[in-house]
């Protein structure tokens, strides 16, 4: 009770299976007494591109645009980021747990969600050059990637054509969350719901509900290369 959760949701269709997973999470976590905030990126028409519009006030217009200099550290530290980014950063700051709910696109997250990562988790807010990984600026937060796949679980195995699903998780969990100091819980993966029976999809939703009931007792994964590539 009293925990704060931010769910960053990236799917265009509320009636999708991802939409059902989102609804399940909101209902179960709210029932537990958690305060749940949802950033529905498509509904918000969130801008995924990092541009000069992200910077407000005076900028160094005479120098070439640079994501790591003009866009990131100085504007954040002087309060010079656009309103939409400030709002998302506030949600992140207040959250004990970040849940990312999305369909897997091309071995990665949808572009709109990657854009959220690019624009919100900026230098000075989520990390600094000397403060990354275990020293990242977003310590004491948990994260969980909950996503659906088009392929079967067998396809995403060591013996499968797509390789171990953990290879896919390396840039998302390790390269973003762990880099920012966020602890990472085991991912929640629903394999090929589009090709599953109605009964199987209901079982997937029930399994998600059951996991959420004991989520706060879970230990974070060992964020090391061995977890991904052993």
XYZ file of C-alpha atoms in Angstrom:
230
model
C 0.000 0.000 0.000
C 1.176 3.506 -0.822
C 3.537 2.403 -3.585
C 3.540 4.505 -6.755
C 3.582 2.870 -10.167
C 4.077 4.430 -13.592
C 2.970 2.312 -16.545
C 4.330 3.522 -19.879
C 2.007 1.964 -22.446
C 2.736 1.749 -26.166
C -0.101 0.252 -28.205
C -2.511 1.949 -30.583
C -5.569 -0.196 -29.814
C -7.235 -0.241 -26.361
C -8.981 -3.526 -27.238
C -5.673 -5.266 -27.981
C -4.146 -7.930 -25.761
C -1.633 -5.330 -24.613
C -4.623 -3.203 -23.668
C -5.972 -6.093 -21.599
C -2.608 -6.508 -19.869
C -2.603 -2.788 -19.071
C -6.136 -2.913 -17.677
C -5.270 -5.977 -15.590
C -2.226 -4.245 -14.105
C -4.108 -1.039 -13.288
C -6.941 -2.969 -11.611
C -4.725 -5.317 -9.579
C -2.223 -2.681 -8.446
C -4.993 -0.244 -7.531
C -6.683 -3.012 -5.549
C -3.422 -3.394 -3.613
C -3.559 0.267 -2.631
C -0.947 1.440 -5.106
C -1.202 4.800 -6.847
C -1.077 4.007 -10.579
C -0.291 6.520 -13.323
C -0.478 5.573 -17.012
C 1.379 7.314 -19.812
C -0.576 6.103 -22.854
C 1.883 7.265 -25.487
C -0.319 6.875 -28.572
C -3.320 8.483 -26.883
C -1.061 11.332 -25.730
C 0.327 11.651 -29.270
C 3.736 11.627 -27.636
C 6.464 13.051 -29.877
C 9.199 10.397 -30.200
C 11.753 12.601 -31.974
C 14.392 14.474 -30.008
C 14.583 17.954 -31.564
C 15.396 21.549 -30.634
C 11.747 21.876 -29.568
C 12.716 19.904 -26.457
C 14.664 22.956 -25.282
C 12.970 26.100 -24.005
C 14.581 29.439 -23.262
C 17.986 30.476 -24.494
C 20.082 27.856 -26.285
C 23.447 27.867 -27.929
C 22.023 28.421 -31.401
C 25.438 29.065 -32.928
C 26.632 25.513 -32.275
C 25.482 22.355 -34.091
C 22.610 20.488 -32.444
C 23.889 17.704 -30.185
C 21.713 15.277 -28.261
C 24.208 15.014 -25.418
C 25.135 18.679 -25.067
C 22.448 21.090 -26.309
C 19.535 18.760 -25.677
C 20.496 16.946 -22.525
C 22.606 18.076 -19.619
C 22.531 21.898 -19.648
C 18.783 22.280 -20.390
C 17.770 19.769 -17.695
C 20.005 21.276 -15.031
C 18.779 24.819 -15.694
C 15.112 23.777 -16.024
C 15.158 24.312 -19.763
C 13.272 21.259 -21.042
C 9.858 21.389 -22.704
C 6.691 20.918 -20.667
C 5.922 17.400 -21.945
C 9.336 16.139 -20.849
C 9.128 17.807 -17.447
C 5.742 16.137 -16.868
C 7.077 12.683 -17.754
C 10.199 13.167 -15.649
C 8.047 14.093 -12.668
C 6.095 10.845 -13.104
C 9.360 8.900 -13.179
C 10.724 10.688 -10.113
C 7.616 9.889 -8.086
C 7.379 6.228 -9.121
C 8.634 3.276 -7.096
C 8.040 0.961 -10.060
C 8.161 1.565 -13.824
C 6.234 -0.921 -15.975
C 6.693 -0.800 -19.743
C 3.824 -2.461 -21.616
C 4.240 -2.971 -25.362
C 4.327 -5.390 -28.301
C 7.798 -6.460 -29.426
C 8.609 -4.837 -32.796
C 11.652 -6.039 -34.732
C 13.440 -7.393 -31.631
C 12.873 -4.083 -29.850
C 10.276 -1.702 -28.450
C 7.965 0.384 -30.668
C 9.505 3.638 -31.927
C 7.187 5.761 -29.795
C 8.424 4.036 -26.630
C 12.079 4.258 -27.704
C 11.438 7.966 -28.283
C 10.116 8.257 -24.724
C 13.376 6.702 -23.482
C 15.453 9.021 -25.680
C 13.687 12.226 -24.670
C 12.767 11.613 -21.017
C 15.799 9.776 -19.627
C 18.260 12.564 -20.341
C 21.710 13.240 -18.973
C 21.535 15.030 -15.652
C 18.157 13.482 -14.873
C 18.679 9.738 -15.331
C 22.458 9.504 -15.479
C 25.655 11.521 -15.691
C 28.930 10.605 -17.303
C 30.377 9.534 -13.951
C 27.060 8.247 -12.576
C 25.818 5.250 -14.531
C 24.820 1.616 -13.994
C 24.919 0.952 -10.233
C 25.694 4.644 -9.767
C 22.893 5.867 -12.038
C 20.670 8.716 -10.888
C 17.426 6.689 -10.728
C 18.441 4.289 -7.973
C 15.864 2.821 -5.563
C 13.393 2.298 -8.411
C 12.217 -0.966 -9.930
C 11.400 -1.634 -13.569
C 9.559 -4.389 -15.386
C 9.261 -4.960 -19.124
C 5.913 -6.592 -19.948
C 5.469 -7.353 -23.616
C 3.912 -9.586 -26.226
C 5.618 -11.336 -29.116
C 4.491 -12.466 -32.538
C 6.611 -15.599 -32.382
C 6.312 -18.618 -30.110
C 8.367 -19.282 -27.000
C 10.218 -22.010 -28.894
C 11.352 -19.456 -31.496
C 12.885 -17.304 -28.736
C 14.960 -20.088 -27.188
C 18.625 -21.010 -27.506
C 17.676 -23.568 -30.119
C 15.107 -21.342 -31.846
C 15.519 -19.293 -35.016
C 15.270 -16.006 -33.073
C 17.765 -16.941 -30.351
C 17.313 -16.560 -26.602
C 14.838 -13.794 -25.684
C 17.442 -12.524 -23.213
C 19.562 -11.302 -26.132
C 16.678 -8.994 -27.056
C 16.389 -7.762 -23.478
C 20.055 -6.736 -23.198
C 19.747 -3.242 -24.790
C 16.419 -2.499 -23.086
C 16.965 -3.786 -19.563
C 20.725 -3.403 -19.280
C 21.510 -0.604 -21.725
C 18.719 1.697 -20.544
C 17.287 0.748 -17.140
C 20.435 -0.586 -15.466
C 22.489 2.226 -17.020
C 20.199 4.697 -15.230
C 20.571 2.863 -11.916
C 17.104 1.279 -12.007
C 16.760 -2.258 -10.643
C 15.260 -4.725 -13.116
C 12.673 -7.402 -12.343
C 12.262 -10.519 -14.472
C 10.407 -9.578 -17.675
C 6.823 -10.673 -18.166
C 6.448 -12.129 -21.635
C 3.239 -13.268 -23.329
C 4.262 -15.306 -26.338
C 2.151 -15.094 -29.513
C -1.232 -14.181 -27.955
C -2.558 -13.402 -31.436
C -2.259 -17.085 -32.335
C -3.487 -18.434 -28.992
C -6.973 -19.665 -28.148
C -9.342 -17.501 -26.119
C -8.830 -19.862 -23.194
C -5.046 -19.544 -23.435
C -5.256 -15.737 -23.539
C -7.392 -15.784 -20.391
C -4.747 -17.973 -18.742
C -2.095 -15.406 -19.703
C -4.099 -12.606 -18.085
C -4.653 -14.693 -14.952
C -0.920 -15.431 -14.746
C -0.213 -11.678 -14.977
C -2.678 -10.969 -12.180
C -1.113 -13.658 -9.995
C 2.365 -12.316 -10.560
C 1.300 -8.772 -9.699
C -0.068 -9.995 -6.366
C 3.437 -10.932 -5.182
C 5.446 -8.476 -7.292
C 6.743 -6.447 -4.365
C 8.329 -9.543 -2.837
C 10.413 -10.282 -5.932
C 14.169 -9.859 -6.060
C 15.647 -7.946 -8.978
C 17.739 -9.862 -11.516
C 21.515 -9.937 -11.439
C 22.231 -7.140 -13.909
C 25.380 -8.586 -15.426
C 26.286 -9.801 -18.926
C 26.159 -13.370 -17.590
C 22.383 -13.105 -17.011
C 21.858 -12.336 -20.689
C 24.526 -14.361 -22.423
C 25.224 -17.350 -20.201
